[in-house]
Coordinates of C-alpha atoms in Angstrom, one line a residue:
M1 CA -2.5 51.7 11.1
F2 CA -1.9 49.1 13.5
R3 CA -5.0 47.4 15.5
T4 CA -3.6 46.3 19.3
L5 CA -5.5 43.8 21.6
S6 CA -3.5 44.1 24.6
G7 CA -3.7 43.4 27.8
I8 CA -5.9 46.1 29.7
S9 CA -8.9 44.5 31.1
V10 CA -9.1 44.9 34.7
K11 CA -11.1 41.6 35.4
G12 CA -7.7 40.2 35.5
I13 CA -7.3 36.9 34.6
E14 CA -11.1 35.7 33.8
K15 CA -10.0 31.6 35.4
T16 CA -9.1 31.0 38.5
M17 CA -6.3 30.5 40.0
E18 CA -7.3 26.4 40.5
N19 CA -8.7 25.9 36.7
Q20 CA -5.2 28.2 35.6
K21 CA -2.6 25.3 33.3
K22 CA 0.8 25.9 35.1
L23 CA 4.2 24.2 34.0
E24 CA 6.9 22.8 36.2
R25 CA 10.6 24.3 35.5
L26 CA 12.8 22.6 34.5
E27 CA 15.3 20.6 37.3
N28 CA 18.9 21.1 34.9
F29 CA 17.8 24.5 33.2
E30 CA 16.2 28.2 34.1
G31 CA 16.4 29.1 31.0
V32 CA 17.3 31.6 29.6
A33 CA 16.8 35.3 30.5
G34 CA 16.1 37.0 26.8
P35 CA 13.2 36.7 24.8
V36 CA 11.6 33.3 23.3
L37 CA 11.0 34.5 20.0
T38 CA 9.3 31.8 17.2
I39 CA 9.1 33.4 13.6
V40 CA 7.2 31.1 11.2
M41 CA 8.4 31.9 8.0
D42 CA 5.1 30.7 6.5
G43 CA 5.0 28.9 2.5
V44 CA 8.7 28.6 2.8
G45 CA 9.1 24.5 2.5
I46 CA 12.7 22.7 1.8
A47 CA 13.7 21.3 -1.6
P48 CA 16.5 20.8 -4.1
A49 CA 18.1 24.5 -5.5
G50 CA 16.5 24.9 -9.4
P51 CA 14.8 27.5 -11.3
T52 CA 11.6 27.0 -10.0
N53 CA 12.6 27.5 -6.7
A54 CA 12.0 30.6 -5.5
V55 CA 13.9 29.8 -1.6
S56 CA 16.7 28.5 -3.3
R57 CA 16.6 31.3 -6.1
A58 CA 16.9 34.4 -3.8
F59 CA 19.4 36.7 -2.5
T60 CA 18.7 35.9 0.9
A61 CA 21.7 36.2 2.8
T62 CA 21.1 35.8 6.3
L63 CA 18.8 32.4 6.6
D64 CA 21.6 31.2 4.7
K65 CA 23.7 32.2 6.5
L66 CA 21.7 30.4 9.0
M67 CA 21.1 26.8 7.6
A68 CA 25.0 26.5 7.3
T69 CA 25.9 28.3 11.0
R70 CA 23.2 27.4 13.3
P71 CA 21.6 24.6 14.6
M72 CA 19.2 23.0 11.9
V73 CA 16.1 20.2 11.0
T74 CA 13.6 19.8 9.2
L75 CA 10.0 19.1 10.1
K76 CA 7.2 17.2 8.3
A77 CA 3.4 19.8 8.2
H78 CA 2.1 18.0 6.6
G79 CA -0.4 14.6 6.2
T80 CA -0.3 13.3 9.6
A81 CA 1.9 14.7 10.4
V82 CA -0.5 17.8 11.0
G83 CA -3.7 15.2 11.1
L84 CA -4.6 15.1 7.7
P85 CA -5.5 11.7 6.4
T86 CA -2.4 10.3 4.0
D87 CA 1.0 12.0 3.8
D88 CA -1.2 12.3 0.1
D89 CA -1.5 15.1 2.0
M90 CA -0.7 18.7 1.4
G91 CA -0.2 20.8 4.3
N92 CA -1.8 24.6 4.9
S93 CA -1.4 27.5 7.2
E94 CA -4.7 25.9 10.1
V95 CA -3.1 23.0 10.2
G96 CA 0.3 24.5 10.7
H97 CA -0.2 26.5 13.1
N98 CA -3.6 23.6 15.0
A99 CA 0.1 21.8 15.7
L100 CA 2.5 24.6 16.0
G101 CA 0.7 26.5 18.5
S102 CA -0.5 22.8 21.0
G103 CA 2.6 21.1 20.4
Q104 CA 0.3 17.9 19.9
V105 CA -1.5 15.9 16.2
F106 CA -5.1 16.0 16.2
A107 CA -7.4 15.1 13.3
Q108 CA -8.6 17.6 11.2
G109 CA -11.1 19.3 8.8
A110 CA -10.6 16.6 6.3
K111 CA -9.9 13.5 7.5
L112 CA -13.0 14.6 10.3
V113 CA -15.4 14.9 7.2
S114 CA -15.0 11.8 6.0
Q115 CA -14.6 9.9 8.5
S116 CA -18.4 10.8 9.1
I117 CA -19.4 10.3 5.5
E118 CA -18.3 7.7 6.1
S119 CA -19.5 5.8 8.5
G120 CA -23.2 8.0 8.2
K121 CA -23.2 9.3 11.6
M122 CA -22.8 12.9 8.7
F123 CA -26.9 11.6 7.9
T124 CA -28.2 10.8 11.2
S125 CA -26.9 13.7 12.0
A126 CA -29.9 16.3 13.8
T127 CA -28.3 19.5 11.3
W128 CA -28.5 17.0 8.6
G129 CA -32.3 16.5 9.4
E130 CA -33.0 19.5 9.5
L131 CA -31.6 20.4 6.5
I132 CA -33.0 17.5 4.3
D133 CA -36.8 18.4 6.1
N134 CA -37.1 21.6 5.4
V135 CA -36.8 21.6 1.1
K136 CA -39.1 18.0 1.9
N137 CA -41.9 20.0 3.4
N138 CA -41.4 23.2 1.6
G139 CA -41.0 21.6 -2.2
S140 CA -37.3 23.6 -2.1
T141 CA -34.3 23.6 -3.2
L142 CA -30.8 22.1 -1.7
H143 CA -28.1 24.9 -2.6
F144 CA -24.6 23.6 -1.9
L145 CA -21.8 25.8 -1.9
G146 CA -18.4 25.4 -1.3
L147 CA -14.8 25.2 -3.4
F148 CA -15.6 22.8 -6.4
S149 CA -11.2 21.6 -6.0
D150 CA -10.2 18.4 -4.5
G151 CA -7.5 20.0 -3.3
N152 CA -8.7 18.8 0.0
V153 CA -7.5 22.6 2.2
H154 CA -10.6 24.0 2.7
S155 CA -12.9 21.1 1.2
H156 CA -13.3 18.1 -1.3
I157 CA -15.5 17.3 -4.4
D158 CA -16.3 13.6 -3.1
H159 CA -17.6 15.4 0.0
L160 CA -19.8 17.0 -2.0
K161 CA -20.5 13.3 -4.3
A162 CA -22.2 12.1 -1.2
M163 CA -24.3 15.1 0.2
I164 CA -25.6 15.1 -2.8
V165 CA -26.4 11.4 -4.2
E166 CA -27.0 11.0 -0.5
A167 CA -30.1 13.8 -0.9
K168 CA -31.5 12.2 -3.3
K169 CA -32.2 8.5 -1.5
E170 CA -33.4 10.9 1.1
G171 CA -36.1 12.0 -1.4
V172 CA -35.3 16.2 -2.5
K173 CA -36.0 16.9 -6.4
R174 CA -34.6 20.1 -6.3
V175 CA -30.1 20.9 -5.7
R176 CA -28.6 23.7 -6.8
L177 CA -24.5 24.1 -6.3
H178 CA -22.7 27.5 -6.5
I179 CA -19.4 26.6 -6.8
L180 CA -15.7 28.4 -6.1
L181 CA -13.7 27.9 -8.2
D182 CA -9.7 27.0 -7.0
G183 CA -6.4 27.2 -9.2
R184 CA -4.8 27.5 -5.6
D185 CA -4.9 24.1 -3.7
V186 CA -4.5 22.1 -7.1
G187 CA -3.5 23.7 -10.8
E188 CA -3.5 27.1 -11.9
T189 CA -6.5 26.3 -14.6
S190 CA -8.2 23.6 -13.5
A191 CA -12.0 24.5 -12.8
L192 CA -13.0 22.4 -16.3
D193 CA -11.1 19.0 -15.2
Y194 CA -13.5 19.7 -12.4
I195 CA -16.3 20.5 -15.0
E196 CA -16.7 18.3 -16.7
P197 CA -16.7 15.2 -14.8
F198 CA -19.2 16.9 -12.6
E199 CA -21.8 17.7 -15.6
E200 CA -21.4 13.7 -16.2
F201 CA -22.3 12.8 -12.9
M202 CA -24.7 15.2 -12.0
S203 CA -26.0 14.1 -15.1
G204 CA -25.8 10.2 -14.2
L205 CA -28.2 11.4 -11.3
R206 CA -31.0 13.2 -13.0
A207 CA -34.3 12.2 -12.9
P208 CA -37.9 13.1 -13.6
D209 CA -37.9 13.5 -9.7
F210 CA -34.7 14.5 -9.2
D211 CA -33.2 17.9 -11.3
I212 CA -29.7 18.9 -10.4
K213 CA -28.0 21.7 -12.1
I214 CA -24.9 24.2 -11.1
A215 CA -26.0 27.8 -10.3
S216 CA -23.4 30.3 -10.1
G217 CA -19.9 30.7 -9.6
G218 CA -16.1 32.5 -9.9
G219 CA -12.6 32.9 -8.8
R220 CA -12.3 31.8 -5.5
M221 CA -9.8 35.3 -4.5
Q222 CA -12.8 37.1 -6.4
I223 CA -16.2 36.1 -4.6
T224 CA -17.4 34.5 -1.4
M225 CA -14.8 32.7 0.7
D226 CA -13.1 36.6 2.8
R227 CA -12.0 36.0 5.8
Y228 CA -10.3 37.8 8.0
E229 CA -12.0 40.9 7.4
A230 CA -9.5 42.0 4.7
N231 CA -12.1 42.3 2.0
W232 CA -15.6 42.2 2.6
A233 CA -16.2 43.5 -0.9
M234 CA -15.4 39.6 -1.8
V235 CA -18.4 38.7 0.2
E236 CA -20.6 41.4 -1.3
R237 CA -20.7 40.4 -4.2
G238 CA -21.1 36.5 -3.4
W239 CA -23.7 36.9 -2.3
H240 CA -25.0 39.1 -5.3
T241 CA -23.8 35.7 -7.1
H242 CA -25.4 33.0 -5.4
V243 CA -28.5 34.6 -3.4
L244 CA -29.9 37.3 -5.4
G245 CA -28.6 35.9 -8.6
E246 CA -27.4 39.0 -10.4
G247 CA -24.5 38.8 -12.4
R248 CA -23.0 38.0 -16.1
Q249 CA -25.1 35.0 -17.5
F250 CA -23.8 32.1 -18.8
A251 CA -25.4 28.8 -20.4
S252 CA -23.3 26.2 -18.5
A253 CA -20.4 26.9 -16.0
A254 CA -17.8 25.3 -18.7
E255 CA -19.0 28.6 -21.0
A256 CA -17.8 31.1 -18.6
V257 CA -15.0 29.6 -17.1
K258 CA -13.5 29.4 -20.7
T259 CA -14.7 33.5 -22.3
Y260 CA -13.5 34.6 -19.0
R261 CA -9.8 32.5 -20.0
D262 CA -10.4 33.9 -23.6
E263 CA -11.1 37.8 -21.9
L264 CA -8.8 38.6 -18.7
H265 CA -6.3 35.0 -19.1
V266 CA -6.7 34.8 -15.7
I267 CA -6.2 32.1 -13.5
D268 CA -9.0 30.0 -12.0
Q269 CA -9.0 32.3 -8.4
D270 CA -9.1 35.3 -9.9
L271 CA -12.3 34.6 -13.1
P272 CA -15.5 36.4 -11.7
A273 CA -18.4 35.7 -11.1
F274 CA -20.8 33.7 -13.5
V275 CA -24.6 33.5 -13.3
I276 CA -26.2 29.9 -14.9
A277 CA -29.5 31.7 -16.6
E278 CA -32.1 30.0 -19.3
D279 CA -33.7 31.8 -21.2
G280 CA -32.2 35.0 -19.5
K281 CA -33.4 33.9 -16.0
P282 CA -30.9 32.7 -13.4
V283 CA -31.4 29.1 -12.3
G284 CA -30.2 28.8 -9.2
T285 CA -31.0 32.4 -6.5
I286 CA -31.5 31.1 -3.1
E287 CA -34.9 31.3 -1.2
D288 CA -37.6 32.2 1.5
G289 CA -37.8 28.2 3.0
D290 CA -34.1 27.2 1.5
S291 CA -31.3 25.3 3.0
V292 CA -28.3 26.4 1.5
I293 CA -25.3 23.7 2.4
F294 CA -22.2 25.7 3.1
Y295 CA -19.5 22.4 1.9
N296 CA -15.8 25.0 3.6
F297 CA -14.6 22.1 6.0
R298 CA -11.7 25.0 6.6
G299 CA -13.4 28.0 8.9
D300 CA -11.3 31.2 7.7
R301 CA -12.8 31.4 4.8
S302 CA -15.9 30.4 6.0
I303 CA -15.9 32.2 8.5
E304 CA -17.4 35.5 6.4
I305 CA -19.3 34.6 4.0
S306 CA -20.8 32.0 7.2
R307 CA -22.4 35.3 9.5
A308 CA -23.5 36.7 6.1
F309 CA -26.8 34.3 5.9
D310 CA -27.0 33.6 9.9
A311 CA -27.3 37.8 10.9
P312 CA -31.1 38.4 10.2
A313 CA -32.6 40.7 8.7
G314 CA -31.9 44.1 10.3
D315 CA -28.2 43.0 12.5
F316 CA -25.8 42.9 9.2
D317 CA -23.9 45.9 8.6
K318 CA -21.1 44.6 6.5
F319 CA -22.5 45.3 3.1
D320 CA -25.7 45.2 2.6
R321 CA -27.9 42.3 1.1
V322 CA -30.3 43.5 -0.9
R323 CA -33.2 41.1 -0.2
V324 CA -32.5 37.9 3.2
P325 CA -34.0 34.5 2.6
S326 CA -35.1 32.5 5.5
V327 CA -33.6 29.6 5.1
V328 CA -31.9 26.6 6.8
Y329 CA -27.5 27.2 7.0
A330 CA -25.3 25.3 8.0
G331 CA -21.7 24.6 7.1
M332 CA -19.5 22.0 7.5
L333 CA -18.1 22.3 10.7
E334 CA -17.9 24.7 13.1
Y335 CA -16.5 27.7 12.7
D336 CA -15.3 29.4 15.2
G337 CA -16.5 27.5 17.6
D338 CA -16.4 30.6 20.6
L339 CA -18.7 32.9 18.3
H340 CA -20.5 29.2 16.9
I341 CA -20.5 29.9 12.9
P342 CA -21.8 28.9 12.1
K343 CA -25.6 27.9 14.0
K344 CA -25.8 24.4 12.6
Y345 CA -23.5 22.5 12.0
L346 CA -22.8 18.9 10.7
V347 CA -19.4 17.9 11.4
N348 CA -18.1 18.4 15.3
P349 CA -15.0 19.7 14.4
P350 CA -11.9 19.7 16.6
E351 CA -11.0 20.1 20.0
I352 CA -8.0 21.1 21.0
T353 CA -7.1 21.5 24.7
N354 CA -4.2 21.7 26.1
T355 CA -2.3 24.8 24.3
L356 CA 0.9 26.7 24.3
G357 CA -0.5 29.7 25.0
E358 CA -2.8 27.8 27.3
Y359 CA -0.3 27.4 29.2
L360 CA 1.4 30.0 29.0
A361 CA -0.9 32.2 30.1
G362 CA -2.0 30.0 33.5
T363 CA 2.3 30.0 33.8
G364 CA 2.3 34.3 34.6
I365 CA 4.0 34.7 31.1
S366 CA 3.9 37.6 29.0
Q367 CA 3.2 37.3 24.7
L368 CA 2.9 39.0 21.8
A369 CA 1.4 37.7 18.8
I370 CA 1.0 39.5 16.0
S371 CA 1.4 39.6 12.2
E372 CA -0.4 41.6 9.0
T373 CA -4.4 40.9 8.3
Q374 CA -3.3 36.8 6.1
K375 CA -2.0 35.5 8.9
Y376 CA -3.6 37.4 12.4
G377 CA -5.9 34.8 13.1
H378 CA -3.2 32.0 12.0
V379 CA -1.4 33.5 15.4
T380 CA -4.5 34.1 17.0
Y381 CA -6.7 31.9 16.9
F382 CA -5.5 29.0 15.0
W383 CA -2.1 29.2 17.4
N384 CA -4.7 29.0 20.1
G385 CA -7.0 25.9 19.5
N386 CA -9.2 26.9 16.5
R387 CA -10.3 29.8 20.1
S388 CA -11.3 33.7 20.0
G389 CA -9.5 36.1 21.7
K390 CA -7.7 35.8 24.8
F391 CA -6.1 33.3 27.7
S392 CA -5.6 36.0 30.0
E393 CA -6.4 40.2 28.5
E394 CA -3.5 41.0 31.6
L395 CA -0.8 38.7 29.6
E396 CA -1.5 38.9 26.4
T397 CA -1.3 41.2 24.1
Y398 CA -2.1 40.7 19.8
I399 CA -1.2 42.8 16.6
E400 CA -2.9 43.6 13.7
V401 CA -0.3 44.9 10.9
P402 CA -3.1 45.7 7.8
S403 CA -2.5 44.4 4.8
D404 CA -2.9 45.5 1.7
V405 CA -5.7 45.2 -0.8
V406 CA -3.5 45.2 -3.9
P407 CA -2.5 41.9 -6.6
F408 CA 0.2 39.8 -3.8
E409 CA 2.2 39.8 -6.7
Q410 CA 2.4 43.6 -7.3
R411 CA 3.6 44.6 -3.9
P412 CA 5.8 41.2 -2.9
W413 CA 7.1 42.3 0.1
M414 CA 3.6 42.5 1.5
K415 CA 3.8 44.6 5.1
C416 CA 6.8 42.8 6.6
A417 CA 9.3 45.1 7.2
E418 CA 5.9 48.2 9.1
I419 CA 5.9 43.9 11.8
T420 CA 9.4 43.8 12.3
D421 CA 9.4 47.9 13.4
K422 CA 6.5 46.8 15.9
L423 CA 7.9 43.4 16.4
I424 CA 11.4 45.5 17.4
E425 CA 9.8 47.7 19.2
C426 CA 7.7 44.9 21.4
L427 CA 10.7 43.2 21.7
E428 CA 12.4 45.9 23.4
S429 CA 10.2 46.9 26.1
G430 CA 11.0 44.5 27.5
K431 CA 7.2 43.7 28.5
Y432 CA 7.2 39.7 26.6
K433 CA 9.1 36.9 27.5
Y434 CA 7.7 35.0 24.6
L435 CA 7.0 36.5 21.2
R436 CA 5.9 34.8 17.4
V437 CA 5.3 36.5 14.7
N438 CA 4.4 35.4 10.7
F439 CA 5.5 36.4 7.8
P440 CA 3.5 35.6 5.2
N441 CA 5.6 36.3 1.9
G442 CA 6.0 33.0 0.9
D443 CA 2.9 31.5 1.1
M444 CA 0.7 34.4 0.1
V445 CA 2.9 36.0 -3.0
G446 CA 3.5 31.9 -3.3
H447 CA -0.3 31.4 -4.6
T448 CA -0.4 34.4 -7.7
G449 CA 2.2 31.2 -9.4
S450 CA 4.4 34.8 -10.3
L451 CA 7.6 32.9 -9.4
E452 CA 9.3 36.2 -10.0
A453 CA 7.4 38.4 -7.4
T454 CA 8.2 35.4 -5.0
I455 CA 11.3 35.4 -6.0
C456 CA 11.4 38.9 -4.2
S457 CA 8.7 37.5 -1.5
M458 CA 11.2 36.2 -0.1
E459 CA 14.6 38.2 -0.2
A460 CA 12.6 41.2 1.8
L461 CA 11.2 38.5 4.3
D462 CA 15.2 37.8 4.5
L463 CA 15.8 41.7 4.4
Q464 CA 13.8 41.1 7.6
L465 CA 15.0 38.1 9.6
G466 CA 18.8 40.4 9.9
R467 CA 17.3 43.2 11.3
L468 CA 15.4 41.2 13.9
L469 CA 18.4 39.1 14.3
A470 CA 20.7 41.5 15.2
V471 CA 17.7 43.3 18.2
V472 CA 17.9 39.0 19.6
E473 CA 21.4 38.9 20.0
R474 CA 21.3 42.2 21.9
L475 CA 19.1 41.7 24.1
H476 CA 20.6 37.5 24.4
G477 CA 17.3 36.3 23.6
V478 CA 16.3 33.2 21.7
A479 CA 14.4 32.8 18.3
I480 CA 13.6 29.5 16.5
I481 CA 13.0 30.0 13.0
T482 CA 10.3 27.7 11.1
A483 CA 7.5 27.7 8.6
D484 CA 4.4 26.2 8.8
H485 CA 4.0 24.2 5.1
G486 CA 5.8 24.6 1.4
N487 CA 5.1 26.7 -1.5
A488 CA 7.7 29.1 -2.7
D489 CA 9.9 26.4 -3.2
E490 CA 8.0 24.6 -5.9
M491 CA 6.6 27.0 -8.1
A492 CA 6.4 24.7 -10.4
E493 CA 3.9 22.0 -11.3
L494 CA 7.0 18.9 -11.4
D495 CA 6.9 15.7 -14.2
K496 CA 6.3 12.9 -11.2
K497 CA 9.1 10.7 -13.5
T498 CA 11.7 12.8 -13.9
H499 CA 10.9 15.3 -11.4
E500 CA 12.1 18.9 -13.0
P501 CA 10.0 21.2 -13.9
K502 CA 6.7 21.3 -17.0
K503 CA 6.7 23.0 -18.6
N504 CA 4.0 24.5 -21.4
A505 CA 4.7 24.7 -25.3
D506 CA 5.4 28.6 -25.3
G507 CA 8.6 26.5 -24.2
S508 CA 8.0 28.5 -20.4
Y509 CA 7.1 27.3 -16.8
K510 CA 3.7 25.4 -15.9
P511 CA 3.2 27.7 -12.4
K512 CA 2.6 26.2 -9.7
T513 CA -0.3 28.1 -7.3
S514 CA -0.5 25.8 -4.5
H515 CA 1.1 24.5 -0.7
T516 CA 3.9 22.0 -1.6
L517 CA 4.6 17.6 0.4
N518 CA 8.6 19.6 1.5
R519 CA 10.3 19.2 5.3
V520 CA 10.4 22.4 6.3
P521 CA 13.6 24.2 8.0
C522 CA 13.3 24.5 12.5
I523 CA 16.2 26.9 13.0
L524 CA 17.5 28.4 16.8
Y525 CA 19.4 31.2 16.9
N526 CA 21.2 31.1 20.7
A527 CA 22.5 34.7 21.7
S528 CA 21.6 33.5 25.6
G529 CA 25.2 32.8 26.2
K530 CA 23.2 29.7 27.9
D531 CA 25.1 26.5 25.4
L532 CA 22.4 25.1 23.4
G533 CA 21.1 22.6 20.0
L534 CA 18.8 21.3 18.4
R535 CA 18.5 17.4 18.8
E536 CA 19.9 14.4 15.6
D537 CA 17.2 15.1 13.2
K538 CA 16.2 11.6 12.3
G539 CA 13.1 12.8 10.3
T540 CA 11.4 12.0 12.6
F541 CA 10.3 15.4 14.3
G542 CA 6.8 17.2 12.4
L543 CA 5.4 21.2 13.9
S544 CA 3.9 19.4 16.7
N545 CA 7.9 19.4 18.9
V546 CA 8.0 22.8 18.5
A547 CA 5.4 23.9 21.3
A548 CA 8.0 21.6 23.9
T549 CA 11.2 23.1 23.2
M550 CA 9.9 26.7 23.4
V551 CA 8.7 26.5 27.0
N552 CA 12.0 24.6 27.5
L553 CA 13.6 27.7 26.5
M554 CA 12.0 29.1 28.5
G555 CA 13.4 26.7 31.8
Y556 CA 9.9 24.6 31.7
K557 CA 8.8 21.5 31.2
A558 CA 6.5 20.1 28.4
P559 CA 3.4 18.7 29.1
A560 CA 3.0 15.2 29.3
M561 CA 0.9 15.0 25.8
W562 CA 2.0 18.0 24.1
D563 CA 5.1 15.5 21.3
E564 CA 8.5 16.3 23.0
S565 CA 10.5 18.3 22.6
M566 CA 13.8 19.2 20.1
L567 CA 16.5 21.0 22.4
E568 CA 19.8 19.5 24.2
I569 CA 20.4 21.3 26.9
R570 CA 24.2 20.7 26.4

């Protein structure tokens, strides 16, 4: 039922005592006696109450009481507060958990890639040179594969355009695009708003010595972009579509989108795979001697397809690849720095150091991290600064509750009850001083665009909050209840002038499936018997202030490089 990574190593902590990073004790506060817990309500932001705010519309007796009676501040969870280029950029779970777990703000993927392109550094890198030289020397094709939007959460279409322009400038003769339709970080039926202008962009580049076409595609939740090994069948479908050119054929991407919408009535992220063909033949299968760039910058949904391309024939057991072309493959970034996935990449990822997990392990503090599959990597890999594995096998336990492989709107409670069951067991065991949990409901169900299902998901989450906090109370512990970004708080597109929810022609609300720019709650639930509060909320706090707050609650000073604590010790 549960996948547990716990401390059973006889080797103990790998680092020597000299290399461990240790926290210093506070002089005026010894810390709370009970457990200290961080609860991340994924995708739960703060917005004015309204007909399309699933958070305010849900019956959430526990959360309502917390907000009314407990110390609370609001945290900025988007834009520059989490390392993104501008405050117009929505936050996401990856950068949010980086900030929560490191206590710092690092320049993130989108910003790093933009800077690399603007400076020209990307195009002088050894990897870019190898990709270009390979296709020029072989007279072969340069393929681009990735999320096709300007959502700026996983990718940005401007990065793709810049690379295509540079490839033509450097003498590449043939380019093929494999587009993953978004409808999640952008409007749910906005695919044609990207495809049609891009066709014009390609027409402007075409020449007798430059052949460029869209070759394949499909919805991001149907093919290629699985994460955390939740559903390798998605990656297999992507492989058959992009590499082998197998699937339903269309004359253009626009035709595929229009046809599927008419037939299936699904939003972009759920559109099936398609292959572009001429005279019955795919226009862009991936062959020996080609180069492939996966241009997403975010790591979680890039790792599995990268493994499929990187693994030699006979060294991959997730699905039958049928044919394994010999290609030069590169990701936009190194998506996993410890496992070195992929082997080649264009832009160096941020080096996130001095994280909360590392300091707690170095100080000898026992830790638990738990979530279900959909967000397990966020409370482990992303929390630890994009680092696989543990800092201490002896002191850390990671628990993954396997997610159901069903549409989230059909089971909006997800695994929140099972997560809570196991977390209560761990709290009551007394083994762990610091515990962290992610409840994915508000985000994963919010992304479906179903207001009713998201309301249900919030009510399910609220029941589990009540169960958890009763145990924290009994153990004289403390909990911080927060979120990594907004989503469920804004379930319809808003009119930019009136700020009222937009409506479709039939009077229904126009669903919004992307994250919001709203602040998130940060609530102190204190059952320790100590006189504690949160400092005055002047609107300056962000997710990166949480780590210092947590170590203060345990009686330790925050490291100098972290953002300041919000805790008030009275």
